[in-house]
Coordinates of N, CA and C in Angstrom, one line a residue:
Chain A
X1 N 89.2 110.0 116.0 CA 90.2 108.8 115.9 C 89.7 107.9 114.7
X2 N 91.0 107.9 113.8 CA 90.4 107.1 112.4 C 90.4 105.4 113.1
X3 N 90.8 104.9 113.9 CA 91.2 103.5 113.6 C 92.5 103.2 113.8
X4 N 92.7 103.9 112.8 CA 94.3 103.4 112.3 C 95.6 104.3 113.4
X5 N 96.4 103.2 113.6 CA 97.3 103.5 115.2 C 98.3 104.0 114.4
X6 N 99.5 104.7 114.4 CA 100.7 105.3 114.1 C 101.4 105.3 115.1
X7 N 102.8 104.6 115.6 CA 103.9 105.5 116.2 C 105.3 105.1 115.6
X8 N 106.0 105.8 116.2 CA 105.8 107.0 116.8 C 105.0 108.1 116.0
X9 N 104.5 109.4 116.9 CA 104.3 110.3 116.1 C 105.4 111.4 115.7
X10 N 106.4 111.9 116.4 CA 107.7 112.4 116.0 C 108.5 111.5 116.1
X11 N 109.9 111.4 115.6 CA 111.1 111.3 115.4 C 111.9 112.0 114.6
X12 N 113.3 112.2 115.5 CA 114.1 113.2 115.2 C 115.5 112.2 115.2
X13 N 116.2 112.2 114.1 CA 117.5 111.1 113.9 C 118.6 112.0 113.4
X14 N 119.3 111.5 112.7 CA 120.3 111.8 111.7 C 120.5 110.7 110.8
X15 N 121.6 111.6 110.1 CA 121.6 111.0 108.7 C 122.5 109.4 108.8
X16 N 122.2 108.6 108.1 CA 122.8 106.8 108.3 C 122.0 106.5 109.2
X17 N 121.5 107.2 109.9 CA 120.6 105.8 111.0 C 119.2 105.1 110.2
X18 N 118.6 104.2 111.1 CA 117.8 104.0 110.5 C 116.6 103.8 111.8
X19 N 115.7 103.4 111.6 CA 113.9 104.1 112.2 C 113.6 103.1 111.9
X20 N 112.3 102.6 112.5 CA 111.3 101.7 112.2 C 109.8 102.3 112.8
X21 N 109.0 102.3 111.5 CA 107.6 103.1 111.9 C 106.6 102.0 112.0
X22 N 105.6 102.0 113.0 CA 104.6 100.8 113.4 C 103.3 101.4 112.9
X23 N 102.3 100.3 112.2 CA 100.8 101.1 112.3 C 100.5 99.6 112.8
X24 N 99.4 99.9 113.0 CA 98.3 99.3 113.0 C 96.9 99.6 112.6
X25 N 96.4 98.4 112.0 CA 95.4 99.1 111.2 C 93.6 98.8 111.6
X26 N 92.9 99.9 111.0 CA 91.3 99.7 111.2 C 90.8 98.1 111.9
X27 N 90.2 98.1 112.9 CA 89.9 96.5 113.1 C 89.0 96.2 111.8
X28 N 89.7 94.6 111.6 CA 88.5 94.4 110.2 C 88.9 94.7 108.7
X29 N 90.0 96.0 109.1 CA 91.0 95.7 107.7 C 92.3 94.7 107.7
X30 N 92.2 94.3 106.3 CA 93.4 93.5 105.9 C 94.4 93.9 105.3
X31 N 93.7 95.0 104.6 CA 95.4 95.6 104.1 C 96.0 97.0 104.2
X32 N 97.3 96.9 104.4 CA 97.6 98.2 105.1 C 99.0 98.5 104.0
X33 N 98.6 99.9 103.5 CA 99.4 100.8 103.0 C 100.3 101.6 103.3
X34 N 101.4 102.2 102.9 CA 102.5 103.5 103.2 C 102.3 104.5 102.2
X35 N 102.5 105.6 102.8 CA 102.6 106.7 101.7 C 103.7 107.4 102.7
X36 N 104.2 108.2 101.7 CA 105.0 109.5 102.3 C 104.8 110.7 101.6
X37 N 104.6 111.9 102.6 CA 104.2 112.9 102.3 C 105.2 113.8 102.6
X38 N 105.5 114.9 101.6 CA 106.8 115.8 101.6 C 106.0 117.1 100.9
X39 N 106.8 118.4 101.2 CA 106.0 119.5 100.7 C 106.1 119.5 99.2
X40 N 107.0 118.8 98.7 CA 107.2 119.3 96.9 C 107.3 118.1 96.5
X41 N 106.6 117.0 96.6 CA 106.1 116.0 96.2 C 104.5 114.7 97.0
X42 N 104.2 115.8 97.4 CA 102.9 115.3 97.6 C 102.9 114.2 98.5
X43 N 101.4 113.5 98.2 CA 101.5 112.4 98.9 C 102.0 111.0 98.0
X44 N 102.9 110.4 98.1 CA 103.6 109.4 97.3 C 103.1 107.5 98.0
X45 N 102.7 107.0 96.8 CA 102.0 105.6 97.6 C 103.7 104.7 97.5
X46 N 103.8 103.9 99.0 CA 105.1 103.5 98.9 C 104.8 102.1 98.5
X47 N 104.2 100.8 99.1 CA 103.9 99.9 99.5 C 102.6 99.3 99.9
X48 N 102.2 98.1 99.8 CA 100.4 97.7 99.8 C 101.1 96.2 100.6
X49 N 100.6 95.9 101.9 CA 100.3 94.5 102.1 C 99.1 93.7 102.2
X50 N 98.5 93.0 101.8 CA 97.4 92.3 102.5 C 97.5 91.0 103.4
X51 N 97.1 90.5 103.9 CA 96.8 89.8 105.0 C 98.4 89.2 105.1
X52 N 99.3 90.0 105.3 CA 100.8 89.6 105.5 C 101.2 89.8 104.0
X53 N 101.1 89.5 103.1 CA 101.8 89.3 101.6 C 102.0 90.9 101.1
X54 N 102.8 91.0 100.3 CA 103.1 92.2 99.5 C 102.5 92.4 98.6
X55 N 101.4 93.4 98.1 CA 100.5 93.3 97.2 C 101.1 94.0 96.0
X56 N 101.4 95.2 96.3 CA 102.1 96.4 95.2 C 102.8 97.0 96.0
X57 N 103.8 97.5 94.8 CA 104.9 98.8 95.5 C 105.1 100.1 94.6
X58 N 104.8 101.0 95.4 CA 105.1 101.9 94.2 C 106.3 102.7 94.6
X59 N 106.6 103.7 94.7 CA 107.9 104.6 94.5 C 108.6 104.2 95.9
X60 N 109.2 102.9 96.3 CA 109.4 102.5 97.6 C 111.2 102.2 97.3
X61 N 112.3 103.0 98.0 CA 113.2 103.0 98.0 C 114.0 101.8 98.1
X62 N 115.1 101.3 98.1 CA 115.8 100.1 98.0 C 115.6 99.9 99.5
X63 N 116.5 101.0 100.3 CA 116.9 101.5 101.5 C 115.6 101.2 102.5
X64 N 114.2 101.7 102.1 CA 113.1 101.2 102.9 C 112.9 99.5 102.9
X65 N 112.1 99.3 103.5 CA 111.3 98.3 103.7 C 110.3 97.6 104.9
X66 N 109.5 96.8 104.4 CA 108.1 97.1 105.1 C 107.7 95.3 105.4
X67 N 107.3 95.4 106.4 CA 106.1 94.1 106.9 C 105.2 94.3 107.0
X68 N 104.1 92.8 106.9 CA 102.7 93.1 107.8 C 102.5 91.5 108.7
X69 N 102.4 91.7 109.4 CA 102.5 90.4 110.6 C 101.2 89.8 110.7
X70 N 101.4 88.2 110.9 CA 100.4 87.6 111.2 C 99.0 88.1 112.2
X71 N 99.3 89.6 113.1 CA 98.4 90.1 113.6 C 97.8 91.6 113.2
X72 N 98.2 91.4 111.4 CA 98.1 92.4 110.8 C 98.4 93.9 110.8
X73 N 99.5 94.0 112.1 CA 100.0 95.5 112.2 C 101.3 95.5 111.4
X74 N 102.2 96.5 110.5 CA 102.5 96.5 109.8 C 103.9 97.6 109.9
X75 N 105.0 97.5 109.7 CA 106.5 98.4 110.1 C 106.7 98.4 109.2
X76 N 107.6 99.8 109.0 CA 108.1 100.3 107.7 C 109.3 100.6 108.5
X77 N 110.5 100.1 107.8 CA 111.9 100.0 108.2 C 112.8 101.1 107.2
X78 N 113.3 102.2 108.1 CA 113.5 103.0 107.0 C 115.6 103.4 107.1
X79 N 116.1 102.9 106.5 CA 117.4 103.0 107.1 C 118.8 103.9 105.7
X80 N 120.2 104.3 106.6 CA 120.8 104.8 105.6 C 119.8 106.1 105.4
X81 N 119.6 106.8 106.5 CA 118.6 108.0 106.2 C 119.6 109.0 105.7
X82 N 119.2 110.1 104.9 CA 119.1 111.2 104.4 C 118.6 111.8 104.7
X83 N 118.6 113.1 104.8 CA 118.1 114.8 104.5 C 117.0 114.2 104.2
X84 N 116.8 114.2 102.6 CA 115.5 113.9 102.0 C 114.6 113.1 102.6
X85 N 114.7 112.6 103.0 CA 113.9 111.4 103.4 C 112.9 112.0 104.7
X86 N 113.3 112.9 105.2 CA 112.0 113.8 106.2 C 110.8 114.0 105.4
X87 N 110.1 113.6 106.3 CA 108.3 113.8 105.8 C 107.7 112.9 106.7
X88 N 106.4 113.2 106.7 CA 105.5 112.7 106.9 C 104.9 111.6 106.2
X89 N 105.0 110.4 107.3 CA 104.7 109.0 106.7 C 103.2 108.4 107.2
X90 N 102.9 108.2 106.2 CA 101.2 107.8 106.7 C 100.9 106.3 106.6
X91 N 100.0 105.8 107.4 CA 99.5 104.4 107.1 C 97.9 104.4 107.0
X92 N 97.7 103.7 105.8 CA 96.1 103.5 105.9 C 95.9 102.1 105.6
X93 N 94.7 102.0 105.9 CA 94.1 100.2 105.4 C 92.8 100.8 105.1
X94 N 92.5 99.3 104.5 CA 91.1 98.8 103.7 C 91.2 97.9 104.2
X95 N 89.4 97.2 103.5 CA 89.3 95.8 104.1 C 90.0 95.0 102.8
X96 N 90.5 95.6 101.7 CA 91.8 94.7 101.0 C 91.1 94.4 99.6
X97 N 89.7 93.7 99.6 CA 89.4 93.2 98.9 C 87.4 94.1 98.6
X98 N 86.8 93.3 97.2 CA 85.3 94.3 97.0 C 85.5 95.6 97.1
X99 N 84.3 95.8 96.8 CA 83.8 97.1 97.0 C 84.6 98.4 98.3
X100 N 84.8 98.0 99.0 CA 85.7 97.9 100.2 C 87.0 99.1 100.6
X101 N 87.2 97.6 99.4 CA 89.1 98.0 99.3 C 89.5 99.2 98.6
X102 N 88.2 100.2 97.4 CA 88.5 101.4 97.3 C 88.9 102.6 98.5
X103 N 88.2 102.2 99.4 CA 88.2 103.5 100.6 C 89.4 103.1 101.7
X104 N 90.3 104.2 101.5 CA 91.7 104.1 102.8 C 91.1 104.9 103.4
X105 N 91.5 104.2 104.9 CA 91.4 104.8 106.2 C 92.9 105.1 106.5
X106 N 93.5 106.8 106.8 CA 94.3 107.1 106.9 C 95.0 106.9 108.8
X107 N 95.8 106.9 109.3 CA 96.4 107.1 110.5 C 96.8 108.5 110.2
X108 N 97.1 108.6 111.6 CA 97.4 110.5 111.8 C 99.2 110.7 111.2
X109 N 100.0 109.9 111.1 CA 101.3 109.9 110.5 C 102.3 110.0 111.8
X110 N 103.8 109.8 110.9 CA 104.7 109.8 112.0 C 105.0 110.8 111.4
X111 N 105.7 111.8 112.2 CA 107.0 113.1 111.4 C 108.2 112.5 111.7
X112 N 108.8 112.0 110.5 CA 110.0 111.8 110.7 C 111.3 113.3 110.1
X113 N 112.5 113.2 111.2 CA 113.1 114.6 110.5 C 114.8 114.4 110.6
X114 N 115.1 114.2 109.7 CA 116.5 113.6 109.7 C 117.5 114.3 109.3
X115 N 118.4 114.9 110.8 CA 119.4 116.1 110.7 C 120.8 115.5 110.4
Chain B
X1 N 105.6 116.3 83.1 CA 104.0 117.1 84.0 C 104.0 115.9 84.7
X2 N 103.0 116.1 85.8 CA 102.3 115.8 86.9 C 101.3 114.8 86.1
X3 N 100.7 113.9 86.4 CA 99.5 113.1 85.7 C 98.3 113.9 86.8
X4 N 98.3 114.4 87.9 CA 97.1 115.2 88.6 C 97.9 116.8 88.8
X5 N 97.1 117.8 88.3 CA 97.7 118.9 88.8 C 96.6 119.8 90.1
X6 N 97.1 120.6 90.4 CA 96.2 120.6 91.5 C 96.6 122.4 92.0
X7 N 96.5 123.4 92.0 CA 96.8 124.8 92.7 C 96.5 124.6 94.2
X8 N 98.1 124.6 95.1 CA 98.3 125.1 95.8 C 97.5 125.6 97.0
X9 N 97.1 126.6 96.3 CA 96.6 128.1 96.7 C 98.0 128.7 97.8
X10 N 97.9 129.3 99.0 CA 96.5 129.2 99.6 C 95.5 129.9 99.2
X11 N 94.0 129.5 99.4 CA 92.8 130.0 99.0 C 91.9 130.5 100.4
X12 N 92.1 131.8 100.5 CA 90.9 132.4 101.6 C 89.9 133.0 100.9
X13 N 88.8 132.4 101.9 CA 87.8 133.2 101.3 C 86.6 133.2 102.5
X14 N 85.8 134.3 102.7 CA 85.1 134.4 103.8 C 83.8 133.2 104.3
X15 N 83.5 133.6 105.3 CA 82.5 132.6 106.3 C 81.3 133.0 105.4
X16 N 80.5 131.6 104.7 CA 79.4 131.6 104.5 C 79.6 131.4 102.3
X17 N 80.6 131.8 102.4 CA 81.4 131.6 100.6 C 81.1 130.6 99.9
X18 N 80.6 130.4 98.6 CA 80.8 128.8 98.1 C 82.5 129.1 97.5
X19 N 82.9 127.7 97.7 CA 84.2 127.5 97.8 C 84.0 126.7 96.1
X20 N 85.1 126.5 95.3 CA 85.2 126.1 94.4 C 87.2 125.4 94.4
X21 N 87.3 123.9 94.5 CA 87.9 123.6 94.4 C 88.5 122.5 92.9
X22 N 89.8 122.4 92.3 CA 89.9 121.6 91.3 C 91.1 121.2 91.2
X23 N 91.0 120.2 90.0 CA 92.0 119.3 90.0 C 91.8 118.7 87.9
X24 N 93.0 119.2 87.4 CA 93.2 118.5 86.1 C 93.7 117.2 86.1
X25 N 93.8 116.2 85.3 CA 94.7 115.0 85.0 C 94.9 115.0 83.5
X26 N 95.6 114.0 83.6 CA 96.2 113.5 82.4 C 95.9 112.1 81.5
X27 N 95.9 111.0 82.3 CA 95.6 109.8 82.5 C 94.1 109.9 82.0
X28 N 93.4 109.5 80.9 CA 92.0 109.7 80.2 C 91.4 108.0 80.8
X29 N 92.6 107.0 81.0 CA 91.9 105.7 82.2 C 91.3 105.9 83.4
X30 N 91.5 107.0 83.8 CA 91.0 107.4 85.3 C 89.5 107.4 84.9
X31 N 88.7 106.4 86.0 CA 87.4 106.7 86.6 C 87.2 106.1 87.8
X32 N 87.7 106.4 88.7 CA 87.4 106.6 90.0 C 88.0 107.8 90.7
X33 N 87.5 108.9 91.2 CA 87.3 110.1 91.5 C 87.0 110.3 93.0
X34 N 88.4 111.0 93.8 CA 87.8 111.2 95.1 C 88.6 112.3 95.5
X35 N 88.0 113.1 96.6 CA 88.2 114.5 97.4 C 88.4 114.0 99.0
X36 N 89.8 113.9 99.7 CA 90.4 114.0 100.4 C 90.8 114.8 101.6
X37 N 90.0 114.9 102.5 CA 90.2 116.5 103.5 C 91.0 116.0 104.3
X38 N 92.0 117.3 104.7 CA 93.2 117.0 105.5 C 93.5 117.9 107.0
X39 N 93.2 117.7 107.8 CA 93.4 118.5 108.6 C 94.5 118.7 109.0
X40 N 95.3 120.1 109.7 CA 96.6 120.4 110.3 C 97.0 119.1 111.0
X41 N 98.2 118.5 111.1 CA 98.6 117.3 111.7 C 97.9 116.2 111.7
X42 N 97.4 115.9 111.0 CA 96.4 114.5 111.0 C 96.3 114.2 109.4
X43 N 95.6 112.9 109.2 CA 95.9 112.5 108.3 C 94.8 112.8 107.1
X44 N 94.9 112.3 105.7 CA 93.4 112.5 105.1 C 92.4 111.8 105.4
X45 N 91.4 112.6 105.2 CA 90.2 111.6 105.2 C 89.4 111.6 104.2
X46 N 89.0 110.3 103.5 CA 87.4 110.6 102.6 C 86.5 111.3 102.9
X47 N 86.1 112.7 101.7 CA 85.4 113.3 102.2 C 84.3 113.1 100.9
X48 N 84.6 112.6 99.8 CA 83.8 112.6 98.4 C 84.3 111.1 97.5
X49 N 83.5 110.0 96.7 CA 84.0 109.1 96.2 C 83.2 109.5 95.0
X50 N 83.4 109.3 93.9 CA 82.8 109.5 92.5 C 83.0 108.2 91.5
X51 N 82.5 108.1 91.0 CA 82.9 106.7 89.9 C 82.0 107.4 88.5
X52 N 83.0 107.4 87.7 CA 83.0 107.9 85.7 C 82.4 109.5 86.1
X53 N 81.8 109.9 85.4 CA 81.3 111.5 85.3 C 80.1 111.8 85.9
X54 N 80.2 113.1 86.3 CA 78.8 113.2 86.7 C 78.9 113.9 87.7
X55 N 77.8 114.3 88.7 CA 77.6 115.1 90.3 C 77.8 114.1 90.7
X56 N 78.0 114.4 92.4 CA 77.4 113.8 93.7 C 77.8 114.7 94.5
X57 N 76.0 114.8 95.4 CA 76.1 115.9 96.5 C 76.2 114.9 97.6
X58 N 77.0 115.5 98.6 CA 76.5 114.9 100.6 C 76.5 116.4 101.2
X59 N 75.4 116.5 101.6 CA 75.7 118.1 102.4 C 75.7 119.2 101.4
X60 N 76.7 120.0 102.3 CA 77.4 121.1 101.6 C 78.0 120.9 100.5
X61 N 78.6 119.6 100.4 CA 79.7 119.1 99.1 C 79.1 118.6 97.9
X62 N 79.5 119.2 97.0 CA 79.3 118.9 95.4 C 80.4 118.1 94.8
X63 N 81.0 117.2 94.7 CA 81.6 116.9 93.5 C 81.2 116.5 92.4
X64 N 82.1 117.0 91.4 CA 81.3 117.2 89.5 C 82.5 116.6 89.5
X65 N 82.6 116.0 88.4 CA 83.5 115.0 87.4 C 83.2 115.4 86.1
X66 N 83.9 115.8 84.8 CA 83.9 116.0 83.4 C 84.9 115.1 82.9
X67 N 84.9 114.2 82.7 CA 86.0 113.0 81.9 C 86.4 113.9 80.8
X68 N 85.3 114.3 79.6 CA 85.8 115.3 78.7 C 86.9 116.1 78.5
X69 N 86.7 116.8 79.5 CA 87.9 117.9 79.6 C 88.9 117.4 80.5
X70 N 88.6 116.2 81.6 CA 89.6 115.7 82.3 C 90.1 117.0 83.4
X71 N 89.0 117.2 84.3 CA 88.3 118.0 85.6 C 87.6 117.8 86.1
X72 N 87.9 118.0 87.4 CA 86.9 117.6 88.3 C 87.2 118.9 89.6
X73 N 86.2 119.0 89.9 CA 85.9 119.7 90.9 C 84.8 119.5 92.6
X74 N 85.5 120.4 93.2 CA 84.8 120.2 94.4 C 83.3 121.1 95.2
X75 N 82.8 121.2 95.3 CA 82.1 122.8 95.9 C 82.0 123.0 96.9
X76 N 82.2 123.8 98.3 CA 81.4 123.6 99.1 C 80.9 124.7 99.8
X77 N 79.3 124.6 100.1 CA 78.6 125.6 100.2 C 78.5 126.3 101.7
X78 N 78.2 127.2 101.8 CA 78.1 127.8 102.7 C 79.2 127.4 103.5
X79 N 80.2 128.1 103.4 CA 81.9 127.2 104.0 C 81.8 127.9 105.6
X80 N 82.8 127.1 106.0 CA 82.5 127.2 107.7 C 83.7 127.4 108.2
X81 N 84.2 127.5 109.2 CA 86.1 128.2 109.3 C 86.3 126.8 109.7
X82 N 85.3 126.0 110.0 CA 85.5 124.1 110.4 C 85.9 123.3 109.0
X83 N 86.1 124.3 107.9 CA 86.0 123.8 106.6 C 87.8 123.5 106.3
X84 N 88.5 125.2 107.3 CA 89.6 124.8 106.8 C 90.4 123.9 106.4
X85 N 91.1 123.5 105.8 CA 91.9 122.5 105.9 C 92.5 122.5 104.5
X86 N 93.1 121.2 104.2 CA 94.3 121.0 102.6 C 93.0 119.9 102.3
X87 N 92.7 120.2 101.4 CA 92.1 119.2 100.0 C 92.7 118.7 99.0
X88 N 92.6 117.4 98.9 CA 93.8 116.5 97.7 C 92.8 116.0 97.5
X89 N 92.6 116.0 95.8 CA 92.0 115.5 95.0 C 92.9 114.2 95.0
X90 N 92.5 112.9 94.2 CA 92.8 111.8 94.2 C 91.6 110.9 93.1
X91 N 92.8 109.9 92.3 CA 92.1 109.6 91.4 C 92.3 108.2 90.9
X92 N 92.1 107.1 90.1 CA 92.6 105.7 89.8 C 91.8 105.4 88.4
X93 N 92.5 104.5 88.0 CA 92.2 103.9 86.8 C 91.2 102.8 87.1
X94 N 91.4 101.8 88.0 CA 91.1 100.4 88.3 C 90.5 100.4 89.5
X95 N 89.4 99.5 90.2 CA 89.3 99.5 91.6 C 90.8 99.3 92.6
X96 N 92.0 98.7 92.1 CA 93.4 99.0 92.9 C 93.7 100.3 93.7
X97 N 93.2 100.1 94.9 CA 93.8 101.2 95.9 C 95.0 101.5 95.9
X98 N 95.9 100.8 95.6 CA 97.2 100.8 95.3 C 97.5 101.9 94.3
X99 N 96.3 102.0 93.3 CA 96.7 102.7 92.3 C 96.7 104.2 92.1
X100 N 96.5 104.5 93.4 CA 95.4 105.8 93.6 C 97.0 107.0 93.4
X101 N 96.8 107.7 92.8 CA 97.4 109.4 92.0 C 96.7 110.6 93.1
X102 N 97.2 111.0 94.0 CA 96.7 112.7 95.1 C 97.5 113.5 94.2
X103 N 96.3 114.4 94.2 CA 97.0 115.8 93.9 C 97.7 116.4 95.0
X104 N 98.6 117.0 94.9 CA 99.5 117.8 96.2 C 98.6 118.0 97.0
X105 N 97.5 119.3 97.2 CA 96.8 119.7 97.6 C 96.2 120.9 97.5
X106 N 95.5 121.7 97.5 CA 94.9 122.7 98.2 C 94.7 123.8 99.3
X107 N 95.7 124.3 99.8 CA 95.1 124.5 101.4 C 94.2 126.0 101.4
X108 N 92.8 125.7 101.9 CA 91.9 126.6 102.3 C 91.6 127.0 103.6
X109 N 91.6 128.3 103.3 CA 91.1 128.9 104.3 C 89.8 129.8 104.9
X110 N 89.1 129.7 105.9 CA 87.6 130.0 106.1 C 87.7 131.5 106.9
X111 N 87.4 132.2 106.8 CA 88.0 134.0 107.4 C 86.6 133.9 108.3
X112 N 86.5 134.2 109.6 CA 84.7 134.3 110.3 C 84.6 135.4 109.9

């Protein structure tokens, strides 16, 4: 067990709905990341919070969007789903900041699969 | 192109094998260098961190870094069928976690 909490671990939807994925992160970390992981695009970094604020975003759709709450666990709100949009969604944290904040601690992921 | 490229495989190779894993880039700002193990359904984990060129052993694991040629590799020795798994190279310009480039992966396999 890394730490890092994920749920759900499956979901199965269709297409226009929308999902909300929960982590929670390493006790002691501050900041908590998204990635999504697909077979023919790797693992892709979505979003960075730290201690609630939005730090960076990278390839993060209009249609997504993400928190991190004053108790530091952190939702990815994913809506208007697509086909595409199945994969495997991961959350990691760091302690955010120093030396530290290079090393992510990964969660086990949600599978999301949208028919 | 890809700014990290990375073969697939799959790569089998028998119990007790040194394994030889890699990863090109593009990006000549990258100097921080890490190897990623993934197991079936679960997520990655740090398995190697590197900073600019050079070795570093833990164990079984070699990581080499060549900025030169913009390569880096993994080793690992005497492999174990506990070894299987996907390896994603991963790499950054800046201490920014944020910033960090995975290579797709790797997936290996350990034959007893």
């Amino acid at each position: 067990d890394s730490g890092v909490t994920q749920t759900p671990k499956h979901l199965i939807t269709a297409t226009g709905q929308r999902v909300t994925l929960r982590c929670s992160p390493r006790s002691g970390d501050l900041s908590v990341y998204w990635y999504q992981q697909s077979l023919d695009q790797g693992l892709q970094f979505l979003i960075q919070y730290y201690n609630g604020e939005e730090r960076a975003k990278g390839n993060i759709l209009e249609r997504f969007s993400a928190q991190q709450f004053p108790d530091l666990h952190s939702e990815l709100n994913l809506s208007s789903l697509e086909l595409g949009d199945s994969a495997l969604y991961f959350c990691a944290s760091s302690v955010g900041q120093g030396a530290g904040a290079n090393v992510l601690t990964f969660g086990a992921g949600s599978r999301l699969t949208v028919l | 192109q890809k700014e990290v490229e990375q073969d697939p495989g799959p790569l089998s190779v028998p119990e007790g094998a040194i394994v030889s894993l890699n990863c090109t880039y593009s990006n000549s700002a990258f100097q921080y260098f890490m190897w990623y193990r993934q197991y079936s359904r679960k997520g990655p984990e740090l398995l190697m961190y590197t900073y600019s060129s050079g070795n570093k052993e833990d164990g079984r694991f070699t990581a080499q870094v060549d900025k030169s040629s913009k390569y880096i590799s993994l080793f690992i020795r005497d492999s174990q069928p506990s070894d299987s798994a996907t390896y994603l190279c991963a790499m950054k310009a800046d201490s920014s976690a944020s910033k960090i480039i995975f290579g797709s992966g790797t997936r290996l396999s350990i034959r007893p």
